[in-house]
CSV table of C-alpha atoms in Angstrom, one decimal:
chain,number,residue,atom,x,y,z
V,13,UNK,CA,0.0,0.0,0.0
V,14,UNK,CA,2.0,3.1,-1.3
V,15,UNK,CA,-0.1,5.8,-0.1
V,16,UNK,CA,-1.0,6.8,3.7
V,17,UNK,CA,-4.5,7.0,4.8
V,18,UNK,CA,-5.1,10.3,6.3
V,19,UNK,CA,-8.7,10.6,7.2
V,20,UNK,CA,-11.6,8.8,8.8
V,21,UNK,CA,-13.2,8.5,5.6
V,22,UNK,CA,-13.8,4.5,4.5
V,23,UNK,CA,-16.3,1.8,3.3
V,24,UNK,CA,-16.8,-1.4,1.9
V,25,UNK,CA,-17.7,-2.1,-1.7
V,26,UNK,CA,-18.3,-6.2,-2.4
V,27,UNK,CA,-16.5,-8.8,-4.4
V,28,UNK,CA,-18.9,-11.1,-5.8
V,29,UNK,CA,-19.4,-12.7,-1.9
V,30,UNK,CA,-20.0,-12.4,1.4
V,31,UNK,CA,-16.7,-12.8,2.6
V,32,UNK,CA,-14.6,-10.7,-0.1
V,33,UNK,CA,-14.4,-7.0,0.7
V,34,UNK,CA,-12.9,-4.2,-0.3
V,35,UNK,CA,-11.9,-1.2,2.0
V,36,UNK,CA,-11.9,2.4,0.5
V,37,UNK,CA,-9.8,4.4,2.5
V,38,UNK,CA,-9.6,8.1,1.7
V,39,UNK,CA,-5.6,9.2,1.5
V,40,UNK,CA,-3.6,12.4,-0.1
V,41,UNK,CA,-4.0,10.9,-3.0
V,42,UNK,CA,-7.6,10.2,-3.6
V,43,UNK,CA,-9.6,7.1,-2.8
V,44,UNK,CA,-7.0,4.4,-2.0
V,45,UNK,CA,-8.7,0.5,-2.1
V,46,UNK,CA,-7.4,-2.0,0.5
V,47,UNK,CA,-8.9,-5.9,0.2
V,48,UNK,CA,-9.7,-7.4,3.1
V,49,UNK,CA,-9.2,-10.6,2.6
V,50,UNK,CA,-11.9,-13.4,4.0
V,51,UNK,CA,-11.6,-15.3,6.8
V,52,UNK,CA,-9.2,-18.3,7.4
V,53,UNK,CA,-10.8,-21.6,5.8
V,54,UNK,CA,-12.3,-23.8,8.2
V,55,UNK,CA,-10.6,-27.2,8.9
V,56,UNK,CA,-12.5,-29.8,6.7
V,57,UNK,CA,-11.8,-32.6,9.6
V,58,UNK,CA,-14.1,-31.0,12.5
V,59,UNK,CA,-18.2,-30.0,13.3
V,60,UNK,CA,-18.6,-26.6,12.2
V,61,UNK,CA,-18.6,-25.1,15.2
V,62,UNK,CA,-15.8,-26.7,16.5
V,63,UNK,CA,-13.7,-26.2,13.2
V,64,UNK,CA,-14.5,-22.1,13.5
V,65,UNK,CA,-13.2,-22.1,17.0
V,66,UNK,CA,-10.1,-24.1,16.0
V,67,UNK,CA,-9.8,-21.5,13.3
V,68,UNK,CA,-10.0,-18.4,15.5
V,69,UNK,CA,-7.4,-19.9,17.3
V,70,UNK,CA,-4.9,-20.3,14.6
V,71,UNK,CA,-5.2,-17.0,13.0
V,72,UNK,CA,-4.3,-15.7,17.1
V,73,UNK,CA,-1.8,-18.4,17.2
V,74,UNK,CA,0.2,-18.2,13.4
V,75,UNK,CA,0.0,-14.1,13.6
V,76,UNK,CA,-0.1,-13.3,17.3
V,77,UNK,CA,1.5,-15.7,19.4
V,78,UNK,CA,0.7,-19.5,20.4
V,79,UNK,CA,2.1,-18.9,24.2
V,80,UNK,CA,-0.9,-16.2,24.4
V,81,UNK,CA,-3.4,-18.5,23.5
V,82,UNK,CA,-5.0,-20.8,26.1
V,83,UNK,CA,-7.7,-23.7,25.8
V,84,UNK,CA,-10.4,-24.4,27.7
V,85,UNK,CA,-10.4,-25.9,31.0
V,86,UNK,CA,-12.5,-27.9,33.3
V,87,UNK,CA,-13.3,-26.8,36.9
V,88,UNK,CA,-14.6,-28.4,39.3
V,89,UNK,CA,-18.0,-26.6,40.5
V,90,UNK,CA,-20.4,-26.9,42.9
V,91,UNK,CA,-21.7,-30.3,43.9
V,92,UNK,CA,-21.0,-33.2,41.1
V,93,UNK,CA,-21.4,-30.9,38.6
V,94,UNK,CA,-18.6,-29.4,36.4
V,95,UNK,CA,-17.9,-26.2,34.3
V,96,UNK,CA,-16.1,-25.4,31.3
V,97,UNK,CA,-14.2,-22.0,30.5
V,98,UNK,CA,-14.5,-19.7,28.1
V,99,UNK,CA,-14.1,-21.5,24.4
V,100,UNK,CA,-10.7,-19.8,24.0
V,101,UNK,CA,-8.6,-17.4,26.2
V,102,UNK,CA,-6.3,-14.6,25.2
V,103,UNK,CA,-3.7,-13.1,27.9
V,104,UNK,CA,-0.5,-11.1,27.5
V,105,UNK,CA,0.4,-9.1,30.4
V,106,UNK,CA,-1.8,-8.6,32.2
V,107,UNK,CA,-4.8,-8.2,30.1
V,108,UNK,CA,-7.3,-11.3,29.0
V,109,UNK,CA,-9.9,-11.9,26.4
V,110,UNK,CA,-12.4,-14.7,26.8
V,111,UNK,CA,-13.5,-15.2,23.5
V,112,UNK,CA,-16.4,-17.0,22.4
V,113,UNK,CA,-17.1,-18.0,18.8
V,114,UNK,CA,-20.5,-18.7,17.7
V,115,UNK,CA,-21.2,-20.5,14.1
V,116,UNK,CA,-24.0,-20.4,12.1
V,117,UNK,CA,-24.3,-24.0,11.0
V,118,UNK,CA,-27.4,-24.1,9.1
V,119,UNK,CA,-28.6,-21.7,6.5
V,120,UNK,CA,-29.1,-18.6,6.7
V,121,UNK,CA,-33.0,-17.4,7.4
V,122,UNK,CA,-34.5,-14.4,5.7
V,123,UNK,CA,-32.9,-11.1,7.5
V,124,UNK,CA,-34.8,-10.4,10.3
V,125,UNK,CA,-34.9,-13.3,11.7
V,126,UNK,CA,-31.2,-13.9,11.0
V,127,UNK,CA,-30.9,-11.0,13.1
V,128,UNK,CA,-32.7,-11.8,16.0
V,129,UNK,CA,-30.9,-14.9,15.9
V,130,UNK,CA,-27.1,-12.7,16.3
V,131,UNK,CA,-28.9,-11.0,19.4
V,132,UNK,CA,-29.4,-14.5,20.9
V,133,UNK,CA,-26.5,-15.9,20.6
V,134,UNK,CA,-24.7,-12.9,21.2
V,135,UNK,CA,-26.6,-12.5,24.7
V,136,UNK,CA,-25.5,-15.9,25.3
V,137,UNK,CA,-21.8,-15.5,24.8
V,138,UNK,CA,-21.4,-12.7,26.8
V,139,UNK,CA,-23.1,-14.1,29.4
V,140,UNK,CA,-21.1,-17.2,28.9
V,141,UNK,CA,-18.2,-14.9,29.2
V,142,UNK,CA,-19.3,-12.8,32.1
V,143,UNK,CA,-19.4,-16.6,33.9
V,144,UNK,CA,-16.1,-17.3,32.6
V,145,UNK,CA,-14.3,-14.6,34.5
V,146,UNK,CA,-16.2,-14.7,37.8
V,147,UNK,CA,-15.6,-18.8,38.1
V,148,UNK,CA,-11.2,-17.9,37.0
V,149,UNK,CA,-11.8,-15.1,39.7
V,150,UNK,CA,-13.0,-17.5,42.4
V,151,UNK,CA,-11.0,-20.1,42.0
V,152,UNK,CA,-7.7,-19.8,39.8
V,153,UNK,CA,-7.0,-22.3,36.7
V,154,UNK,CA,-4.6,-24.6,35.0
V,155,UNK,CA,-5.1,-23.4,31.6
V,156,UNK,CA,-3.0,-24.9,28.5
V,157,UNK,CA,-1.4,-22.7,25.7
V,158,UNK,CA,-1.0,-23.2,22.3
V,159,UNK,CA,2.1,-24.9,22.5
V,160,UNK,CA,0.7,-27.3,25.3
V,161,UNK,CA,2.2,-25.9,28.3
V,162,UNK,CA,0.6,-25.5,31.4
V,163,UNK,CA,0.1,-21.9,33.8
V,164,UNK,CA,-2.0,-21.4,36.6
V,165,UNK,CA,-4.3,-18.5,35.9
V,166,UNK,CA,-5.8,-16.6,38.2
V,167,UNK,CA,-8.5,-14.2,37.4
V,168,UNK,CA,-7.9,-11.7,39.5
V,169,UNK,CA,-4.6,-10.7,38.2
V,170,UNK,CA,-6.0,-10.0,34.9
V,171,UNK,CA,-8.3,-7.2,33.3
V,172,UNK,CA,-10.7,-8.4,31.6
V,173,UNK,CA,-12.5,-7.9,28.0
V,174,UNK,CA,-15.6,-10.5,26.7
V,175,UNK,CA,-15.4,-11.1,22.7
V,176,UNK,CA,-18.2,-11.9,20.4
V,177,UNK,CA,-16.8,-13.7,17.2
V,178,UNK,CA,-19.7,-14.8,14.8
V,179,UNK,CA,-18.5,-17.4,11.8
V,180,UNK,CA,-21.4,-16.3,10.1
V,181,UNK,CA,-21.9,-16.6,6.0
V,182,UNK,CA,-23.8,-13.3,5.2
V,183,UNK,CA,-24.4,-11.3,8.2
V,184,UNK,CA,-27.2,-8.4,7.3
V,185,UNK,CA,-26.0,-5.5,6.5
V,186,UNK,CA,-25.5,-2.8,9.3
V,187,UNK,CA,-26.4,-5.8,12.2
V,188,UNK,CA,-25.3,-4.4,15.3
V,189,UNK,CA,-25.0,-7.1,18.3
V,190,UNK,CA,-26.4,-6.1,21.5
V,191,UNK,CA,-26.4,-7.8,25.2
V,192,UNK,CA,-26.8,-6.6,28.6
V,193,UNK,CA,-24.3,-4.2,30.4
V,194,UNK,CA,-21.6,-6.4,32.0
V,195,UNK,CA,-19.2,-5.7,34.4
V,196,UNK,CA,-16.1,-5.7,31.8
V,197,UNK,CA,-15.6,-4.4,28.3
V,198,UNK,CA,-16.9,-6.4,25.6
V,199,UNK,CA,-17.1,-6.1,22.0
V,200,UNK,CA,-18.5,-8.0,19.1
V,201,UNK,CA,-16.8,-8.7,15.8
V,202,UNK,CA,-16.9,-11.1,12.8
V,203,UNK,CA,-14.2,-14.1,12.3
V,204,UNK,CA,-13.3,-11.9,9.0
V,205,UNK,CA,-13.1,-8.8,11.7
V,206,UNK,CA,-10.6,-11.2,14.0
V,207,UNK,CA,-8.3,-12.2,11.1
V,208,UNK,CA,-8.0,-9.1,10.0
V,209,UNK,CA,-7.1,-7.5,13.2
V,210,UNK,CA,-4.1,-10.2,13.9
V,211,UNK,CA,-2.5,-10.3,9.9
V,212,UNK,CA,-2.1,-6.0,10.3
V,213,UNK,CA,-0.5,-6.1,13.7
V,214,UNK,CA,1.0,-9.4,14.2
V,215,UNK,CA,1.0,-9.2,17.6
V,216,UNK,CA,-1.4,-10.5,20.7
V,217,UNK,CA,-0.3,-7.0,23.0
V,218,UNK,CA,-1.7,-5.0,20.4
V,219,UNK,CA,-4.7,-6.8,19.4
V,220,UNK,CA,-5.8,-6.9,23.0
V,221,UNK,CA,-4.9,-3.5,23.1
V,222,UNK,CA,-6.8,-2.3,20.1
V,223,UNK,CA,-10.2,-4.5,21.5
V,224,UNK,CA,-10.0,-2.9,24.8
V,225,UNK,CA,-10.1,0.7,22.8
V,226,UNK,CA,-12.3,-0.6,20.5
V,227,UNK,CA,-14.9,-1.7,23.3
V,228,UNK,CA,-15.0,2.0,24.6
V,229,UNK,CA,-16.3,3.1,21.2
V,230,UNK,CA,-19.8,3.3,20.5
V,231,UNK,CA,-20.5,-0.1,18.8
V,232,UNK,CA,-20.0,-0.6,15.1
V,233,UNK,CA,-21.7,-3.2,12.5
V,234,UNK,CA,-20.2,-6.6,12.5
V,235,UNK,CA,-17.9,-6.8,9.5
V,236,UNK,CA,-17.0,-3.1,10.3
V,237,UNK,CA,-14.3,-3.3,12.6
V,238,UNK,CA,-11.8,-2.8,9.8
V,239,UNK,CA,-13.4,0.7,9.0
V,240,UNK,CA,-13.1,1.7,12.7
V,241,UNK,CA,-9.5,0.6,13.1
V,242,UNK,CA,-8.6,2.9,10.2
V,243,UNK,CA,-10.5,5.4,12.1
V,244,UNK,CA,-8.6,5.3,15.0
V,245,UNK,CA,-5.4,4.7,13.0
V,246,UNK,CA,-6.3,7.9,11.4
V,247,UNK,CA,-6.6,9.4,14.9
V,248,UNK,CA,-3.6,8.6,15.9
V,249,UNK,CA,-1.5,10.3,13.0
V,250,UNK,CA,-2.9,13.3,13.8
V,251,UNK,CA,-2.4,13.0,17.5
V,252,UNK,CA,0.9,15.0,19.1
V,253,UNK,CA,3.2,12.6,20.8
V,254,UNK,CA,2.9,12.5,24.9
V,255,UNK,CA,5.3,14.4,26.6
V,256,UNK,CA,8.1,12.2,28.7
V,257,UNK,CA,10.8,13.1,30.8
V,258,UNK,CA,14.0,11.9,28.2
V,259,UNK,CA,16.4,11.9,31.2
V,260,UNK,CA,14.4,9.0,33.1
V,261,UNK,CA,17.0,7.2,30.8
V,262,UNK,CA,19.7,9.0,31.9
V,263,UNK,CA,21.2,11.5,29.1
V,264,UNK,CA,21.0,11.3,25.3
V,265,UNK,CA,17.7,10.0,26.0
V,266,UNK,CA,15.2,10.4,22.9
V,267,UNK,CA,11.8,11.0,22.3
V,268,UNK,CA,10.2,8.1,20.1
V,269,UNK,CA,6.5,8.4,19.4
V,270,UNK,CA,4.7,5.5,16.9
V,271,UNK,CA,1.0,5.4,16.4
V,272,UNK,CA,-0.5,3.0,18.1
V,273,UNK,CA,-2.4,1.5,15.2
V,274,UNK,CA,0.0,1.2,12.3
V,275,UNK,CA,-2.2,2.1,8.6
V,276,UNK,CA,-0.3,-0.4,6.8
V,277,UNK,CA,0.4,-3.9,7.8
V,278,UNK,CA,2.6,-5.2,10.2
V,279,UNK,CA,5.9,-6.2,8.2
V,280,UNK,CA,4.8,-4.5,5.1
V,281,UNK,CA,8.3,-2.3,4.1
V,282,UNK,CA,9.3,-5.2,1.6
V,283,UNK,CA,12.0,-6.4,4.0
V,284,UNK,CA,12.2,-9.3,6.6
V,285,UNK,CA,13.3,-7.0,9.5
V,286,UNK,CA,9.7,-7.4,11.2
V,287,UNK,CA,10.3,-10.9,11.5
V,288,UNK,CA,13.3,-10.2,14.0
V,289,UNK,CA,11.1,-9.3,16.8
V,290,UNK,CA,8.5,-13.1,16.1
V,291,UNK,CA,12.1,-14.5,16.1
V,292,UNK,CA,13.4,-13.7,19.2
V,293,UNK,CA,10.3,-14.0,20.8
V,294,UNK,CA,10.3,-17.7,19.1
V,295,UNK,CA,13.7,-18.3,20.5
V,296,UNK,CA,12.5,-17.5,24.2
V,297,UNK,CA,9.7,-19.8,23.6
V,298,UNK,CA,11.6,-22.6,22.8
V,299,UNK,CA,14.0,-22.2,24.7
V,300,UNK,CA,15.0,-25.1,27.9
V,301,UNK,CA,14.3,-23.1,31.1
V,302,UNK,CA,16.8,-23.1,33.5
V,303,UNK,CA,16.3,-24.8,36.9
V,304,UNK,CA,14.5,-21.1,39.0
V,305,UNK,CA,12.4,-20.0,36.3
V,306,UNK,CA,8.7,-21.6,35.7
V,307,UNK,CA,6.5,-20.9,32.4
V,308,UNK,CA,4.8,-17.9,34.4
V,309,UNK,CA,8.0,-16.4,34.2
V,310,UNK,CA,8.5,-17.3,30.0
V,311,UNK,CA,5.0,-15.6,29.9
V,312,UNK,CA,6.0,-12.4,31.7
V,313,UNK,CA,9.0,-12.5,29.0
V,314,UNK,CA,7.7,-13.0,26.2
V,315,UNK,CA,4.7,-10.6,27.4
V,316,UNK,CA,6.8,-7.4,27.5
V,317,UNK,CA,8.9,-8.3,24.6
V,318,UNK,CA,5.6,-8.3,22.9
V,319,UNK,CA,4.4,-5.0,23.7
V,320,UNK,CA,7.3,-3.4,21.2
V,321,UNK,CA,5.2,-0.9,19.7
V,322,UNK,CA,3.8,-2.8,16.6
V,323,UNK,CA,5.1,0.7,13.9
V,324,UNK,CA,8.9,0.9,15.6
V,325,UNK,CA,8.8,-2.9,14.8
V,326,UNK,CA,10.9,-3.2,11.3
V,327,UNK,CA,13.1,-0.1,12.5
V,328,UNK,CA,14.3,-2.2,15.4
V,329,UNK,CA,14.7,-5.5,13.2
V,330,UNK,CA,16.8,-3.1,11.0
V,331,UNK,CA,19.3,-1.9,14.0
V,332,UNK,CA,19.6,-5.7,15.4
V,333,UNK,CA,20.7,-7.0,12.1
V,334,UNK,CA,23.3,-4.1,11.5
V,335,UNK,CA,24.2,-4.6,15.2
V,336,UNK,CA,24.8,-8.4,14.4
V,337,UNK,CA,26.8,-7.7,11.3
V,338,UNK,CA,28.9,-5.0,13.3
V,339,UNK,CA,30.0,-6.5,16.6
V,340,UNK,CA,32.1,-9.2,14.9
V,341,UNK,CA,34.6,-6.8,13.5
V,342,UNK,CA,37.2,-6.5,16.1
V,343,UNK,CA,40.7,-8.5,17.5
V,344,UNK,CA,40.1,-12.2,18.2
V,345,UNK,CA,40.9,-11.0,22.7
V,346,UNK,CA,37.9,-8.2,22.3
V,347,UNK,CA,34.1,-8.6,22.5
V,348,UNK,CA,32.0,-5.6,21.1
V,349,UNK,CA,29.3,-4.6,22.4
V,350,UNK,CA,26.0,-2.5,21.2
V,351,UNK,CA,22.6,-1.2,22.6
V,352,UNK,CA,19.0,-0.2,22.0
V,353,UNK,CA,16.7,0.8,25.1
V,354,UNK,CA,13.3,1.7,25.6
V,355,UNK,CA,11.7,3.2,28.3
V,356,UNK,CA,7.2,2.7,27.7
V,357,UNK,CA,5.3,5.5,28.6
V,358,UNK,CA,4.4,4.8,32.1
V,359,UNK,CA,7.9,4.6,32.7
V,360,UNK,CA,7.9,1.2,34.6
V,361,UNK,CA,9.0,-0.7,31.6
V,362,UNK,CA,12.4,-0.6,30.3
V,363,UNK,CA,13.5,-3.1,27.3
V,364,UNK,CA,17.1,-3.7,26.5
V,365,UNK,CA,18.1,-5.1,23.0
V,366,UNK,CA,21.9,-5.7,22.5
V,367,UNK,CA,24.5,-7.6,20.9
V,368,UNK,CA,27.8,-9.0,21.4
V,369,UNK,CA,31.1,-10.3,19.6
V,370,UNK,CA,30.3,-13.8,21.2
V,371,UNK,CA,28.6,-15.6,23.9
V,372,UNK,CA,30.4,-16.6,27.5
V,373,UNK,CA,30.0,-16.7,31.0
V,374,UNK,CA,31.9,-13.2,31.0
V,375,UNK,CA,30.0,-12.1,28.8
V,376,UNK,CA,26.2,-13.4,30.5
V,377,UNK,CA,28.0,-11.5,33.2
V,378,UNK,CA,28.8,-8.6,32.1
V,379,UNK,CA,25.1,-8.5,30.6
V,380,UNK,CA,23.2,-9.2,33.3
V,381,UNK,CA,25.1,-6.5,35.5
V,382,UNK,CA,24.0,-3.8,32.7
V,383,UNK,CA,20.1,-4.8,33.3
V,384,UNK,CA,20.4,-4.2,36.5
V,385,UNK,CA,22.2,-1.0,36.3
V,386,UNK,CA,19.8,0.9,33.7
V,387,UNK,CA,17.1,-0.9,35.8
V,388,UNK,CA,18.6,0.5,39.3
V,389,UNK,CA,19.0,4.1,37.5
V,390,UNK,CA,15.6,4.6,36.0
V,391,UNK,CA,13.9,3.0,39.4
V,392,UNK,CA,15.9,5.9,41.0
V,393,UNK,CA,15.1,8.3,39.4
V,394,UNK,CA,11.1,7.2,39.2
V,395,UNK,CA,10.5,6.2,42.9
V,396,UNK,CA,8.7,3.2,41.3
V,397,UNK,CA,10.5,0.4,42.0
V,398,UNK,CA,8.3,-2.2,42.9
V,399,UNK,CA,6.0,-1.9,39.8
V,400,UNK,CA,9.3,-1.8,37.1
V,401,UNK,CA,10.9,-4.2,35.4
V,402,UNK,CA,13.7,-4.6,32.6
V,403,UNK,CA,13.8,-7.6,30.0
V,404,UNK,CA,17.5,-7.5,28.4
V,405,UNK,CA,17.5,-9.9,25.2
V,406,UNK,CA,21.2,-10.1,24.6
V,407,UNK,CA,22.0,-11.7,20.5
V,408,UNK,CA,25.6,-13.1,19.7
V,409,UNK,CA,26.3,-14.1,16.3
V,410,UNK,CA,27.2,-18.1,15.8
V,411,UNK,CA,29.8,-19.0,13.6
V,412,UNK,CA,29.1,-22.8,12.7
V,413,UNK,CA,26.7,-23.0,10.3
V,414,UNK,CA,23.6,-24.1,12.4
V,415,UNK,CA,22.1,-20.7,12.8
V,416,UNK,CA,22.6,-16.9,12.5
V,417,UNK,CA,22.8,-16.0,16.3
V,418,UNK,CA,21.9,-17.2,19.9
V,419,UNK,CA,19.5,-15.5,21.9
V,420,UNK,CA,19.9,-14.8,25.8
V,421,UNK,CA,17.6,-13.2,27.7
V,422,UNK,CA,17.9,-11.2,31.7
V,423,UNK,CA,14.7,-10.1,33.3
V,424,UNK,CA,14.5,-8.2,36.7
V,425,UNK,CA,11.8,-6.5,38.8
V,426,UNK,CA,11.8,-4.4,42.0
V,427,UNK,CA,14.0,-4.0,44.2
V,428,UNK,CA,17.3,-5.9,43.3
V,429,UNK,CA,19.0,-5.5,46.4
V,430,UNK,CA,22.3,-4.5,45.0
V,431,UNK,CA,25.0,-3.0,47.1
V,432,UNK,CA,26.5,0.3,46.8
V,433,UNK,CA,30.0,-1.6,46.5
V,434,UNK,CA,28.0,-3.7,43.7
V,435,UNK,CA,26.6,-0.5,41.7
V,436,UNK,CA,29.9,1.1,42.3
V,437,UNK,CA,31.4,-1.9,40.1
V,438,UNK,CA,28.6,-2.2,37.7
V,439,UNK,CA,29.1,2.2,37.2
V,440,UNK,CA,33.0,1.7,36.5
V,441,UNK,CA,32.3,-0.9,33.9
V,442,UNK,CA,29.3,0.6,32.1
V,443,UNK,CA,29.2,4.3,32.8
V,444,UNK,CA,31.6,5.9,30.5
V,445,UNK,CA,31.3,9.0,28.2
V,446,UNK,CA,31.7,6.9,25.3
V,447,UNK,CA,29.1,4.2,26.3
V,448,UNK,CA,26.2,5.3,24.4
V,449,UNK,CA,25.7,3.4,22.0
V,450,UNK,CA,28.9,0.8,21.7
V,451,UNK,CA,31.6,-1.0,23.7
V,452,UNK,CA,34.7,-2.5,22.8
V,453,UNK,CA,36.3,-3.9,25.7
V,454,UNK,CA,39.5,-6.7,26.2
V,455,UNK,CA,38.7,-9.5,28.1
């Protein structure tokens, strides 16, 4: 998509079907058109309900991430009874999604009463939802990711949004889903809506994000969500950055402002530099935890890796790959070192990207004590320790064969507890006037 959207201005014109739409976006230009694309076939293998849930799923799963994507659960209720979570849950940080998907498995009736059918079953998901969260709130969950692994969830750690996703064939035009108030956010949206939403942001933080903004909106026809997130997006250009104190990071700190809804699609600059970010978060997936870390803690990593604004994405995957190429090029005794921070807006999250010549227990060392550092400096200069954290993803290039780089990974909250003798050590090594951006040091 060469030219920007700029306005609010958008609707859909048809393809032949249902399920093939075209969006019009107005841009400097003139009318700009942007397909969006139908929904993710269903599996051929499973009930049609079951097969559209298994679908939703996998667009969350291939786009987002599978680690933020939880199945159902049994819970043990009152009496003999049993009951069943939500049909799918989305969580990264600490935000959830119960998501409910509803099929039309029959044909569709004449309009009206197609219509009073969406109310039903829309009044029954959310109220299936609404249960979902008060049983996780009274009595916390093993619930099962996408890649099989298990984490206790409890509901009461989480805020909550209920989502509507209708697998319908022909919704009526301008159907509006309604249910009674509930006690969370909740929004409705079409399976269409849902795959479009995770293919232009590739990424579960800002999805969630997006719904939870989305829900505060006055309600849009189903099929519309696209329209409205170019809205927004369109907001968002045309909103002046937030002002933050630069020196929080100490100084040559920067001011870097991204929308928060990107108008073109995640990855979409014609290069693989996007793909850096699903890489390393891949890599922390997979990797073997050591013996003190537990899967809540691979979620709280990979959960603020995640929320890398979706827009400062390929700029970052650009730096990292330059960074790799650089460090290398120095004596065979000296290890290179270079750096990329952010500080988020609320200025509680700090994320450290770097690389090195090579990988070594000097070097994991060495690391890990600038983590704590920046982390020990901004908490000082905030007052708000015990609600910050920094995650430090450190890459060193590999040199036989198997694969480009290894990926290592230091994440620390609170207090640390260092001493002054400790931060006096970790200062000498790290704070120098020509430490901004690169090292070279002798080991």
């Amino acid at each position: 998509m060469n030219e920007q959207p700029s306005s609010s201005l958008g609707h859909f014109i048809g393809e032949g079907d249902a399920t093939s739409l075209t969006l019009v976006v107005d841009t400097p230009n003139g009318l700009h058109l942007r397909r969006i694309p139908p929904a993710l076939p269903l599996p051929t293998h499973l009930d049609h309900g079951t097969a559209a849930e298994e679908a939703a799923q996998m667009a969350a799963a291939t786009w987002g991430m599978p680690d933020f994507v939880f199945q159902q659960a049994e819970h043990a209720a009152k009496g003999s009874g049993r009951r069943e979570q939500g049909d799918r849950l989305l969580l990264t940080g600490k935000r959830g999604a119960v998501v409910q998907v509803k099929a039309r498995t029959i044909k569709p009736k004449p309009d009206a009463l197609e219509v009073n059918w969406i109310q039903k079953v829309a009044a029954k998901a959310m109220s299936q939802a609404k249960g979902s969260v008060r049983q996780l709130r009274m009595v916390p969950a093993d619930m099962v990711n996408g890649r099989g692994r298990t984490t206790k969830v409890d509901g009461n750690d989480y805020e909550w949004i209920a989502v509507f996703l209708l697998d319908h064939p022909g919704v009526p035009e301008g159907t509006i889903a309604t249910w009674q108030p509930l006690d969370m956010p909740a929004i409705a949206l079409t399976r269409r809506d849902w795959d479009f939403l995770f293919d232009q942001l590739r990424s579960t933080t800002a999805v969630l994000d997006h719904l939870f903004r989305a829900a505060a909106e006055p309600p849009t026809a189903l099929g519309g969500e696209p329209v409205r997130y170019y809205e927004l997006a369109a907001a968002d250009a045309d909103t002046p950055p937030k002002e933050i104190n630069t020196e929080l990071v100490g100084q040559g700190g920067t001011l870097f402002s991204t929308p928060q809804l990107p108008r073109t699609p995640a990855g979409d600059d014609g290069t693989r530099a996007h793909l850096m970010i699903r890489i390393m978060l891949e890599d922390i997936a997979l990797a073997s935890l050591s013996s003190h870390l537990t899967e809540a803690n691979r979620y709280t990593m990979l959960s603020d890796l995640d929320r890398l604004p979706v827009g400062a994405r390929a700029e970052w995957g650009h730096l990292l790959l330059e960074m790799l190429e650089d460090v290398p090029d120095v004596p065979d005794e000296q290890v290179k070192w270079r750096f990329r921070r952010l500080l988020d807006g609320s200025g509680t999250r700090q994320l450290i990207m770097g690389a090195a010549t090579r990988f070594g227990r000097n070097v994991q060392g060495a690391f890990t004590a600038y983590v704590q550092l920046r982390h020990h400096e901004v908490t000082s200069r905030t007052g708000r320790v015990e609600e910050s954290s920094a995650l430090g993803i450190l890459l060193t290039p590999r040199y036989d064969g198997v694969r480009a780089w290894d990926t290592s990974t230091v994440h620390v909250h609170g207090d640390l507890g260092l001493s002054e003798e400790e931060l006096q050590v970790y200062r000498d090594g790290w704070n120098r006037p020509s430490d901004r951006d690169a090292r070279t040091v002798t080991e």
